[in-house]
Short mmCIF file of C-alpha atoms and ligand atoms in Angstrom, two decimals:
data_model
loop_
_atom_site.label_atom_id
_atom_site.label_comp_id
_atom_site.label_asym_id
_atom_site.label_seq_id
_atom_site.Cartn_x
_atom_site.Cartn_y
_atom_site.Cartn_z
CA MET A 1 -14.72 7.74 -0.67
CA LYS A 2 -12.37 4.82 -1.22
CA PHE A 3 -13.65 1.33 -0.59
CA GLY A 4 -11.05 -1.40 -0.12
CA GLY A 5 -11.04 -5.04 -1.18
CA THR A 6 -13.15 -6.49 1.65
CA SER A 7 -15.57 -3.57 1.37
CA VAL A 8 -16.36 -4.70 -2.19
CA GLY A 9 -15.61 -8.38 -1.47
CA ASN A 10 -19.06 -9.79 -2.22
CA ALA A 11 -22.59 -8.72 -3.18
CA ASN A 12 -23.62 -7.95 0.40
CA GLN A 13 -20.59 -5.78 0.97
CA ILE A 14 -21.28 -3.90 -2.27
CA ARG A 15 -24.84 -3.29 -1.05
CA ARG A 16 -23.42 -1.78 2.13
CA VAL A 17 -21.12 0.42 0.07
CA ALA A 18 -24.11 1.63 -1.93
CA GLU A 19 -25.96 2.50 1.29
CA ILE A 20 -22.98 4.51 2.52
CA VAL A 21 -22.67 6.37 -0.79
CA LYS A 22 -26.42 7.04 -0.77
CA ALA A 23 -26.28 8.49 2.73
CA ASN A 24 -23.59 10.92 1.55
CA LEU A 25 -25.04 11.98 -1.80
CA ASP A 26 -25.57 15.54 -0.60
CA ARG A 27 -21.77 15.87 -0.31
CA SER A 28 -21.24 14.95 -4.04
CA PRO A 29 -18.96 12.00 -3.46
CA ALA A 30 -16.42 10.59 -5.88
CA VAL A 31 -15.87 6.89 -5.29
CA VAL A 32 -12.62 4.95 -5.70
CA VAL A 33 -12.64 1.17 -5.50
CA SER A 34 -10.11 -1.61 -5.02
CA ALA A 35 -10.37 -4.96 -6.73
CA VAL A 36 -12.71 -7.46 -5.09
CA GLY A 37 -10.98 -8.73 -1.90
CA GLY A 38 -8.25 -11.27 -2.56
CA ILE A 39 -8.39 -10.91 -6.35
CA THR A 40 -5.07 -9.10 -6.76
CA ASN A 41 -3.33 -11.89 -4.82
CA LYS A 42 -5.01 -14.41 -7.11
CA PHE A 43 -3.58 -12.59 -10.15
CA PHE A 44 -0.10 -12.92 -8.68
CA ALA A 45 -0.66 -16.62 -8.02
CA LEU A 46 -2.03 -17.13 -11.55
CA LYS A 47 0.98 -15.40 -13.07
CA GLU A 48 3.30 -17.92 -11.41
CA LEU A 49 1.24 -20.79 -12.82
CA LEU A 50 1.14 -19.33 -16.34
CA LEU A 51 4.92 -19.29 -16.46
CA GLN A 52 5.23 -23.03 -15.77
CA PRO A 53 4.47 -25.45 -18.60
CA SER A 54 3.59 -28.21 -16.10
CA LYS A 55 0.87 -26.11 -14.47
CA ARG A 56 -1.57 -25.89 -17.33
CA VAL A 57 -4.50 -27.42 -15.44
CA GLU A 58 -3.88 -25.39 -12.29
CA ALA A 59 -3.59 -22.19 -14.30
CA ALA A 60 -6.89 -22.82 -16.07
CA ALA A 61 -8.54 -23.55 -12.72
CA LYS A 62 -7.16 -20.37 -11.14
CA ARG A 63 -8.33 -18.27 -14.08
CA GLU A 64 -11.80 -19.77 -13.82
CA GLU A 65 -11.79 -19.09 -10.07
CA ILE A 66 -11.11 -15.39 -10.72
CA LEU A 67 -13.85 -15.14 -13.33
CA ASN A 68 -16.30 -17.03 -11.12
CA VAL A 69 -15.84 -14.69 -8.16
CA HIS A 70 -17.04 -11.87 -10.40
CA ARG A 71 -19.80 -13.93 -12.04
CA GLU A 72 -21.20 -14.79 -8.64
CA ILE A 73 -21.26 -11.16 -7.49
CA LEU A 74 -22.98 -10.10 -10.72
CA LYS A 75 -25.57 -12.83 -10.28
CA ASP A 76 -26.22 -11.93 -6.63
CA LEU A 77 -26.69 -8.30 -7.60
CA SER A 78 -28.95 -9.25 -10.54
CA LEU A 79 -26.57 -7.62 -13.01
CA SER A 80 -25.90 -8.97 -16.48
CA GLU A 81 -22.56 -10.59 -17.32
CA ASP A 82 -22.59 -8.53 -20.53
CA LEU A 83 -21.33 -5.68 -18.38
CA VAL A 84 -17.91 -7.32 -18.01
CA GLU A 85 -17.82 -9.60 -21.06
CA PRO A 86 -15.35 -7.42 -23.05
CA LEU A 87 -13.00 -7.35 -20.02
CA PHE A 88 -13.28 -11.12 -19.52
CA LYS A 89 -12.39 -11.60 -23.17
CA GLU A 90 -9.41 -9.22 -22.99
CA PHE A 91 -8.24 -10.98 -19.81
CA GLU A 92 -8.43 -14.41 -21.46
CA ASP A 93 -6.47 -13.14 -24.47
CA LEU A 94 -3.76 -11.85 -22.17
CA ASN A 95 -3.67 -15.17 -20.30
CA ARG A 96 -3.14 -16.96 -23.58
CA GLY A 97 -0.38 -14.55 -24.55
CA MET A 98 1.47 -15.00 -21.28
CA TRP A 99 1.04 -18.77 -21.46
CA LEU A 100 2.47 -18.85 -24.98
CA ILE A 101 5.53 -16.75 -24.34
CA ARG A 102 6.03 -17.84 -20.70
CA GLU A 103 7.19 -14.41 -19.78
CA CYS A 104 5.79 -11.62 -17.64
CA THR A 105 7.65 -8.33 -17.48
CA PRO A 106 6.72 -5.76 -14.81
CA ARG A 107 4.83 -3.90 -17.54
CA THR A 108 2.80 -6.98 -18.49
CA MET A 109 2.14 -7.70 -14.82
CA ASP A 110 0.66 -4.24 -14.26
CA TYR A 111 -1.64 -4.77 -17.22
CA PHE A 112 -2.54 -8.23 -15.88
CA VAL A 113 -3.51 -7.06 -12.37
CA SER A 114 -5.39 -4.00 -13.68
CA PHE A 115 -8.37 -6.23 -14.48
CA GLY A 116 -9.20 -6.41 -10.76
CA GLU A 117 -10.03 -2.72 -10.37
CA ARG A 118 -11.40 -2.44 -13.89
CA LEU A 119 -13.94 -5.16 -13.12
CA SER A 120 -14.90 -4.00 -9.63
CA SER A 121 -15.46 -0.39 -10.70
CA ARG A 122 -17.92 -1.48 -13.39
CA ILE A 123 -19.78 -3.74 -11.01
CA VAL A 124 -20.07 -1.13 -8.25
CA ALA A 125 -21.18 1.59 -10.69
CA ALA A 126 -23.78 -0.71 -12.23
CA HIS A 127 -25.13 -1.65 -8.81
CA LEU A 128 -25.43 2.01 -7.76
CA ASP A 129 -27.26 2.72 -11.00
CA SER A 130 -29.59 -0.24 -10.48
CA ILE A 131 -30.76 1.08 -7.12
CA GLY A 132 -31.42 4.55 -8.49
CA ILE A 133 -28.13 6.32 -7.80
CA PRO A 134 -26.86 7.57 -11.19
CA ALA A 135 -23.24 6.41 -11.40
CA GLN A 136 -20.56 5.95 -14.04
CA ALA A 137 -17.46 3.73 -14.00
CA PHE A 138 -14.16 5.34 -14.95
CA GLU A 139 -10.72 3.87 -15.47
CA ALA A 140 -8.29 6.26 -13.77
CA PRO A 141 -5.85 6.14 -16.73
CA ASP A 142 -8.61 7.60 -18.93
CA ILE A 143 -9.29 10.54 -16.62
CA GLY A 144 -5.88 12.00 -15.96
CA MET A 145 -3.94 9.43 -13.94
CA ILE A 146 -0.82 9.67 -16.09
CA THR A 147 2.22 8.30 -14.27
CA ASP A 148 5.92 7.68 -14.73
CA ASP A 149 6.95 4.27 -16.11
CA ASN A 150 8.02 2.74 -12.82
CA PHE A 151 5.86 -0.36 -13.23
CA GLY A 152 4.69 -1.81 -9.92
CA GLY A 153 5.29 1.45 -8.06
CA ALA A 154 4.41 4.34 -10.36
CA LYS A 155 3.86 7.95 -9.30
CA PRO A 156 1.61 10.48 -11.05
CA LEU A 157 3.31 13.03 -13.28
CA PRO A 158 2.95 16.66 -12.21
CA GLY A 159 -0.24 18.34 -13.34
CA TYR A 160 -2.48 15.42 -12.35
CA GLU A 161 -4.81 17.83 -10.52
CA ARG A 162 -5.64 19.80 -13.66
CA ARG A 163 -5.93 16.69 -15.85
CA ILE A 164 -8.36 15.03 -13.42
CA GLN A 165 -10.43 18.19 -12.93
CA GLU A 166 -10.77 18.64 -16.68
CA ALA A 167 -11.74 15.03 -17.24
CA LEU A 168 -14.44 15.05 -14.58
CA THR A 169 -15.87 18.50 -15.22
CA GLY A 170 -19.54 18.30 -16.16
CA ILE A 171 -20.00 14.74 -14.90
CA ASP A 172 -23.04 14.83 -12.66
CA LYS A 173 -23.25 11.12 -11.94
CA VAL A 174 -21.30 9.55 -9.09
CA PRO A 175 -17.94 8.62 -10.61
CA VAL A 176 -16.74 5.14 -9.59
CA ILE A 177 -13.03 5.17 -10.30
CA THR A 178 -10.48 2.34 -10.45
CA GLY A 179 -7.96 2.56 -7.62
CA TYR A 180 -4.38 1.30 -7.98
CA ILE A 181 -3.88 1.91 -11.73
CA GLY A 182 -2.67 4.63 -14.07
CA LYS A 183 -0.95 4.72 -17.41
CA CYS A 184 2.34 5.93 -18.82
CA GLN A 185 3.40 7.04 -22.27
CA ILE A 186 5.73 4.52 -23.94
CA ASP A 187 6.29 6.50 -27.13
CA LYS A 188 4.28 8.87 -29.31
CA GLU A 189 1.54 6.37 -29.99
CA ARG A 190 1.64 3.81 -27.24
CA THR A 191 0.67 3.91 -23.60
CA ALA A 192 0.88 1.15 -20.97
CA ILE A 193 -1.05 0.53 -17.77
CA THR A 194 0.91 1.09 -14.55
CA THR A 195 0.14 0.38 -10.90
CA LEU A 196 0.90 2.53 -7.87
CA GLY A 197 2.15 -0.41 -5.76
CA ARG A 198 0.26 -2.91 -3.60
CA GLY A 199 -2.45 -1.26 -1.58
CA GLY A 200 -2.28 1.69 -3.98
CA SER A 201 -6.00 2.43 -4.10
CA ASP A 202 -5.63 4.52 -0.95
CA TYR A 203 -3.11 6.64 -2.81
CA THR A 204 -5.45 6.93 -5.82
CA ALA A 205 -8.17 8.20 -3.50
CA ALA A 206 -5.87 10.82 -2.01
CA LEU A 207 -4.77 11.98 -5.48
CA PHE A 208 -8.37 12.30 -6.69
CA GLY A 209 -9.40 13.96 -3.45
CA ALA A 210 -6.60 16.48 -3.84
CA ALA A 211 -7.39 17.09 -7.52
CA LEU A 212 -11.08 17.62 -6.88
CA GLY A 213 -10.59 19.81 -3.80
CA ALA A 214 -12.49 17.34 -1.65
CA GLU A 215 -13.80 18.31 1.74
CA GLU A 216 -12.37 15.07 3.16
CA ILE A 217 -10.62 11.92 1.84
CA GLN A 218 -12.35 8.87 3.25
CA ILE A 219 -10.70 5.44 3.37
CA TRP A 220 -13.42 2.85 4.05
CA THR A 221 -11.99 -0.48 5.20
CA ASP A 222 -12.64 -3.53 7.40
CA VAL A 223 -11.51 -2.11 10.76
CA ASP A 224 -12.69 0.85 12.85
CA GLY A 225 -9.82 3.12 11.83
CA VAL A 226 -6.11 3.23 12.55
CA LEU A 227 -5.54 1.12 15.66
CA THR A 228 -2.75 0.98 18.22
CA ALA A 229 -1.56 -2.22 16.49
CA ASP A 230 -2.70 -4.60 13.79
CA PRO A 231 -5.82 -6.23 15.32
CA ARG A 232 -4.82 -9.48 13.65
CA ILE A 233 -1.82 -9.57 15.99
CA VAL A 234 -3.04 -7.71 19.08
CA GLU A 235 -6.62 -8.58 20.04
CA ASP A 236 -7.13 -5.62 22.35
CA ALA A 237 -5.65 -2.96 20.05
CA TYR A 238 -7.91 0.09 20.11
CA CYS A 239 -8.90 2.76 17.61
CA LEU A 240 -7.16 6.16 17.58
CA LYS A 241 -9.35 9.25 17.23
CA LYS A 242 -6.70 11.47 15.69
CA LEU A 243 -3.30 11.09 14.06
CA SER A 244 -1.01 13.61 12.43
CA PHE A 245 -0.01 13.21 8.76
CA LYS A 246 3.56 12.59 9.92
CA GLU A 247 2.54 9.84 12.31
CA ALA A 248 0.33 8.19 9.71
CA SER A 249 3.13 8.31 7.12
CA GLU A 250 5.58 6.72 9.55
CA LEU A 251 3.11 4.00 10.46
CA ALA A 252 2.22 3.24 6.85
CA PHE A 253 5.83 3.23 5.70
CA TYR A 254 6.86 0.97 8.56
CA GLY A 255 4.27 -1.69 7.94
CA ALA A 256 0.74 -0.71 9.04
CA LYS A 257 -1.11 -2.05 6.04
CA VAL A 258 -4.24 0.00 6.69
CA LEU A 259 -2.88 2.88 4.53
CA HIS A 260 -0.57 2.98 1.51
CA PRO A 261 2.51 5.02 2.57
CA SER A 262 2.07 7.69 -0.14
CA THR A 263 -1.56 8.42 0.76
CA MET A 264 -0.73 11.25 3.13
CA ASN A 265 1.36 13.27 0.63
CA PRO A 266 -1.33 14.70 -1.68
CA ALA A 267 -3.71 15.19 1.24
CA ARG A 268 -1.09 17.14 3.15
CA GLN A 269 -0.03 19.23 0.16
CA HIS A 270 -3.63 20.27 -0.45
CA GLY A 271 -4.60 20.66 3.21
CA ILE A 272 -7.30 17.99 3.14
CA SER A 273 -7.83 15.69 6.11
CA ILE A 274 -8.14 11.92 5.76
CA ARG A 275 -10.62 9.81 7.65
CA VAL A 276 -10.32 6.03 8.01
CA LEU A 277 -13.72 4.41 8.46
CA ASN A 278 -15.29 0.96 8.83
CA THR A 279 -17.66 -0.12 6.04
CA ASN A 280 -19.28 -2.54 8.48
CA ARG A 281 -19.82 0.15 11.13
CA PRO A 282 -20.45 3.37 9.16
CA GLU A 283 -21.88 5.21 12.16
CA TYR A 284 -18.52 5.07 13.98
CA GLU A 285 -16.36 8.19 13.62
CA GLY A 286 -13.14 6.32 12.74
CA THR A 287 -9.71 7.96 12.74
CA GLN A 288 -9.09 11.46 11.47
CA ILE A 289 -5.65 12.29 10.06
CA VAL A 290 -4.76 15.97 10.19
CA GLU A 291 -1.76 18.31 9.92
CA SER A 292 -1.31 19.16 13.60
CA LEU A 293 -2.57 17.75 16.85
CA GLY A 294 -3.86 19.43 19.99
CA ALA A 295 -2.15 18.72 23.31
CA GLU A 296 -4.77 16.08 24.18
CA ASP A 297 -3.78 14.02 21.12
CA LEU A 298 -0.07 13.96 21.83
CA THR A 299 0.03 10.32 22.86
CA LEU A 300 1.91 7.26 21.72
CA LYS A 301 0.02 6.03 18.69
CA SER A 302 0.89 2.61 17.47
CA VAL A 303 3.37 -0.23 17.25
CA THR A 304 3.95 -1.84 13.91
CA ALA A 305 6.37 -4.07 12.02
CA LYS A 306 7.63 -4.12 8.47
CA LYS A 307 8.58 -7.58 7.30
CA ASP A 308 10.81 -8.95 4.53
CA VAL A 309 13.65 -6.65 5.39
CA VAL A 310 17.29 -7.22 4.57
CA VAL A 311 20.25 -5.56 6.27
CA VAL A 312 23.30 -4.59 4.20
CA ASN A 313 26.51 -3.97 6.14
CA VAL A 314 29.26 -2.12 4.33
CA ILE A 315 32.56 -2.52 6.11
CA ALA A 316 35.42 -0.17 5.30
CA SER A 317 37.99 1.46 7.54
CA PRO A 318 38.69 4.23 7.98
CA MET A 319 35.53 5.54 6.50
CA LEU A 320 33.67 8.33 8.21
CA ASP A 321 36.60 10.73 8.16
CA GLN A 322 36.55 10.62 4.38
CA TYR A 323 34.52 13.20 2.52
CA GLY A 324 31.65 11.83 0.49
CA PHE A 325 31.74 8.21 1.62
CA MET A 326 28.04 8.24 2.53
CA LYS A 327 27.26 9.87 -0.79
CA LYS A 328 29.10 7.12 -2.64
CA ILE A 329 27.03 4.50 -0.84
CA SER A 330 23.71 6.23 -1.31
CA ASP A 331 24.46 6.85 -4.99
CA VAL A 332 24.79 3.11 -5.52
CA PHE A 333 21.36 2.55 -3.98
CA SER A 334 19.70 5.36 -5.89
CA ASP A 335 21.34 4.36 -9.21
CA HIS A 336 19.69 0.96 -8.79
CA LYS A 337 16.40 2.49 -7.59
CA VAL A 338 16.65 0.71 -4.23
CA ILE A 339 15.07 2.54 -1.32
CA ILE A 340 16.93 2.60 2.00
CA ASP A 341 14.57 2.24 4.98
CA MET A 342 16.93 2.69 7.89
CA ILE A 343 20.57 3.56 8.35
CA ALA A 344 23.19 3.37 11.15
CA THR A 345 26.85 4.27 11.00
CA SER A 346 30.08 3.71 12.90
CA GLU A 347 33.67 4.49 12.08
CA VAL A 348 34.21 1.14 10.40
CA SER A 349 30.82 0.28 8.94
CA VAL A 350 27.54 1.54 7.56
CA SER A 351 24.41 -0.58 7.97
CA MET A 352 21.34 -0.05 5.84
CA SER A 353 18.09 -1.89 5.54
CA THR A 354 15.89 -2.33 2.52
CA ASP A 355 13.16 -4.53 1.07
CA GLN A 356 14.18 -8.19 0.80
CA ASN A 357 12.27 -8.64 -2.46
CA VAL A 358 14.45 -6.39 -4.59
CA ASP A 359 17.44 -7.75 -6.50
CA LEU A 360 20.43 -6.64 -4.44
CA ASP A 361 23.16 -8.43 -6.40
CA PRO A 362 24.10 -5.45 -8.61
CA VAL A 363 24.08 -3.15 -5.55
CA VAL A 364 26.38 -5.45 -3.58
CA LYS A 365 28.72 -5.85 -6.55
CA LYS A 366 29.04 -2.10 -6.89
CA LEU A 367 29.50 -1.53 -3.12
CA LYS A 368 32.30 -4.10 -3.07
CA GLU A 369 34.29 -1.94 -5.48
CA PHE A 370 35.06 0.55 -2.71
CA SER A 371 34.68 -1.35 0.57
CA GLU A 372 36.42 -4.18 2.34
CA GLU A 373 33.41 -6.35 2.83
CA VAL A 374 29.67 -6.29 2.20
CA GLU A 375 27.42 -8.50 4.33
CA VAL A 376 23.77 -9.15 3.51
CA LYS A 377 21.47 -10.52 6.20
CA GLY A 378 17.89 -11.37 5.25
CA ASP A 379 14.68 -12.40 7.04
CA LYS A 380 14.66 -9.36 9.29
CA CYS A 381 11.86 -7.00 10.30
CA ILE A 382 11.71 -3.39 11.46
CA VAL A 383 9.62 -2.89 14.58
CA SER A 384 8.49 0.71 15.14
CA VAL A 385 6.82 2.57 17.97
CA VAL A 386 5.23 5.74 16.57
CA GLY A 387 3.82 8.83 18.22
CA GLN A 388 4.59 12.52 18.41
CA LEU A 389 4.87 12.20 22.16
CA LEU A 390 8.12 10.25 21.85
CA GLY A 391 10.21 13.40 21.91
CA GLU A 392 8.52 14.89 24.92
CA ARG A 393 8.22 12.01 27.31
CA ARG A 394 11.62 10.92 28.43
CA GLY A 395 12.42 7.31 28.92
CA ILE A 396 10.24 5.73 26.23
CA ALA A 397 13.24 4.59 24.21
CA ALA A 398 14.78 3.10 27.35
CA LYS A 399 11.51 1.38 28.15
CA VAL A 400 11.26 -0.13 24.66
CA LEU A 401 14.79 -1.51 24.94
CA GLU A 402 14.15 -2.81 28.45
CA ILE A 403 11.03 -4.68 27.33
CA ILE A 404 12.66 -6.31 24.35
CA HIS A 405 15.64 -7.24 26.49
CA GLU A 406 13.34 -8.90 29.03
CA GLU A 407 11.66 -10.82 26.23
CA ALA A 408 15.05 -11.92 24.86
CA ILE A 409 14.41 -10.30 21.49
CA PRO A 410 17.75 -9.61 19.79
CA VAL A 411 18.42 -6.20 18.21
CA ASP A 412 20.39 -5.74 14.98
CA MET A 413 20.02 -2.00 14.46
CA ILE A 414 18.33 0.98 16.13
CA SER A 415 17.01 4.26 14.75
CA TYR A 416 15.69 7.24 16.69
CA GLY A 417 15.80 10.32 14.50
CA ALA A 418 15.80 13.96 15.46
CA THR A 419 12.07 14.42 14.84
CA ARG A 420 11.48 11.88 17.60
CA ILE A 421 8.29 10.56 16.19
CA ASN A 422 9.44 7.02 15.55
CA PHE A 423 11.64 4.67 17.57
CA SER A 424 12.57 1.70 15.39
CA PHE A 425 14.74 -1.34 15.70
CA ILE A 426 15.55 -4.29 13.49
CA THR A 427 15.27 -7.86 14.68
CA GLY A 428 14.76 -11.31 13.16
CA GLN A 429 11.48 -11.71 11.33
CA GLU A 430 10.55 -14.59 13.66
CA TYR A 431 10.31 -12.11 16.57
CA SER A 432 7.93 -9.74 14.80
CA ARG A 433 4.64 -10.81 16.45
CA LYS A 434 6.19 -11.28 19.86
CA ALA A 435 7.76 -7.81 19.74
CA ILE A 436 4.49 -6.15 18.74
CA LYS A 437 2.53 -7.96 21.43
CA CYS A 438 4.90 -7.27 24.30
CA LEU A 439 5.43 -3.62 23.34
CA HIS A 440 1.69 -3.09 23.01
CA ASP A 441 1.09 -4.70 26.40
CA ALA A 442 3.69 -2.52 28.07
CA LEU A 443 3.12 0.82 26.32
CA PHE A 444 -0.57 0.95 25.37
CA LYS A 445 -2.54 -0.94 27.99
CA ASN A 446 -2.87 1.98 30.37
P1 ADP B 1 -8.41 -2.58 2.34
O1 ADP B 1 -8.63 -3.76 1.47
O2 ADP B 1 -9.66 -1.97 2.87
O3 ADP B 1 -7.47 -1.58 1.75
P2 ADP B 1 -6.22 -3.61 3.95
O4 ADP B 1 -6.25 -5.08 4.22
O5 ADP B 1 -5.30 -3.10 2.91
O6 ADP B 1 -7.73 -3.16 3.66
O7 ADP B 1 -5.93 -2.80 5.30
C1 ADP B 1 -6.74 -3.05 6.44
C2 ADP B 1 -6.04 -4.03 7.37
O8 ADP B 1 -4.84 -3.43 7.85
C3 ADP B 1 -6.79 -4.38 8.61
O9 ADP B 1 -7.69 -5.43 8.40
C4 ADP B 1 -5.69 -4.72 9.61
O10 ADP B 1 -5.52 -6.11 9.74
C5 ADP B 1 -4.42 -4.15 8.98
N1 ADP B 1 -3.69 -3.27 9.90
C6 ADP B 1 -2.35 -3.34 10.13
N2 ADP B 1 -1.97 -2.43 11.03
C7 ADP B 1 -3.08 -1.73 11.37
C8 ADP B 1 -3.33 -0.64 12.27
N3 ADP B 1 -2.36 -0.06 12.98
N4 ADP B 1 -4.59 -0.18 12.35
C9 ADP B 1 -5.58 -0.74 11.64
N5 ADP B 1 -5.40 -1.78 10.79
C10 ADP B 1 -4.18 -2.28 10.66
N1 LIG B 2 -5.99 -4.28 -5.38
C1 LIG B 2 -4.69 -3.71 -5.08
C2 LIG B 2 -3.97 -4.58 -4.07
O1 LIG B 2 -4.51 -5.57 -3.60
C3 LIG B 2 -4.77 -2.29 -4.63
C4 LIG B 2 -5.55 -2.04 -3.35
O2 LIG B 2 -6.29 -2.91 -2.89
O3 LIG B 2 -5.41 -0.94 -2.80
O4 LIG B 2 -2.84 -4.32 -3.77
MG1 MG B 3 -5.38 -1.55 1.50
#
């Protein structure tokens, strides 16, 4: 049972979480928690302040704000601050260190943000205990979550299942585990905290669920389940009863924030279904994510958008009649650990899209060595319509293009792969909301 940021966002929400856990005690739950809602963003904001000498006062205020959010929850739940005092102290030491050296490497940043989940797990475990549900807080790095050293986007090393099982064998209290974090080995003696990427607590839950042979992996959040669109953009988006793993992976990868994109992998490998549920409406069945769908569930599922996308155009002619040209291009991206989201080719150019927030300069420099020209166009978004039905019902792609043409939304690139589960196109970021709204109106209303 994974509870996200808003689900543990204040004392009342934590009480709700405890009620939900209590109602499921006969199923021996393991609990995974995110940081208190908004806290991880505050860490990122604080980091920026700590790096600027002129922001001393603002940095101190932001740090106090973070501590106070937790103090208030502890007070509301009648828990002692002693519970988190050692973590507060460690956090303040780290603040001082970052302030002094005015530097924050990805490794330091992962350590910095880890306090969010480390604090929330202790608070939730203590609250469960205080209402008579024996519980124990665990930091995932201490119970088998050993990862690679890709700070900010780490993956567990093979064998995580056995390590986690061994660590939790014989624990009869409800484990309350930190989402989002793991640790890697730096050398013989030293380890460092890693994170699995923003929103990574969902992934943690799936990894623990898989390791423990769970009956189901539950993602408890602030909406009814996976909806036909982000309800913050489309008011009348509705909840889907069932999704396939493939559909959910596509949706998550292409922007639906409700699930971290890697969540489906361990669940799928171990044949465990996922259920997305609403902490504020626990009686509702939510969305079940399974391997294969019955005929009645073969419908269009959702429209989503991934923002902060950049398009890289590599121009070189002639190109496609040369062996290995695509390999040369993709090697450059993989050598620099840059993930390609979408790709389109012609005889004279290859267009690829990737995340705008990665440093593309070394990639572009390398690509220029064997092409005529490399263009980089930022502030784009990928809009995707997802559903296994896409391949079976003719005309959906045409309809999507017709609608966006009518709405005067320009198209930079299109992708419609052989599995026909996702029709995507790239447009300017400023069209993102409009595209989602008009596609939802046209494709999902009836
Ligand atoms: P948590 O803190 O519980 O992990 P997140 O904020 O990460 O919650 O994810 C839940 C949010 O995802 C929802 O509040 C909703 O705004 C957003 N969202 C985006 N796309 C979808 C979708 N297709 N279905 C449901 N929620 C979506
Ligand atoms: N707290 C982390 C984040 O905000 C992880 C999570 O919430 O899943 O990204
Ligand atoms: Mg999330």
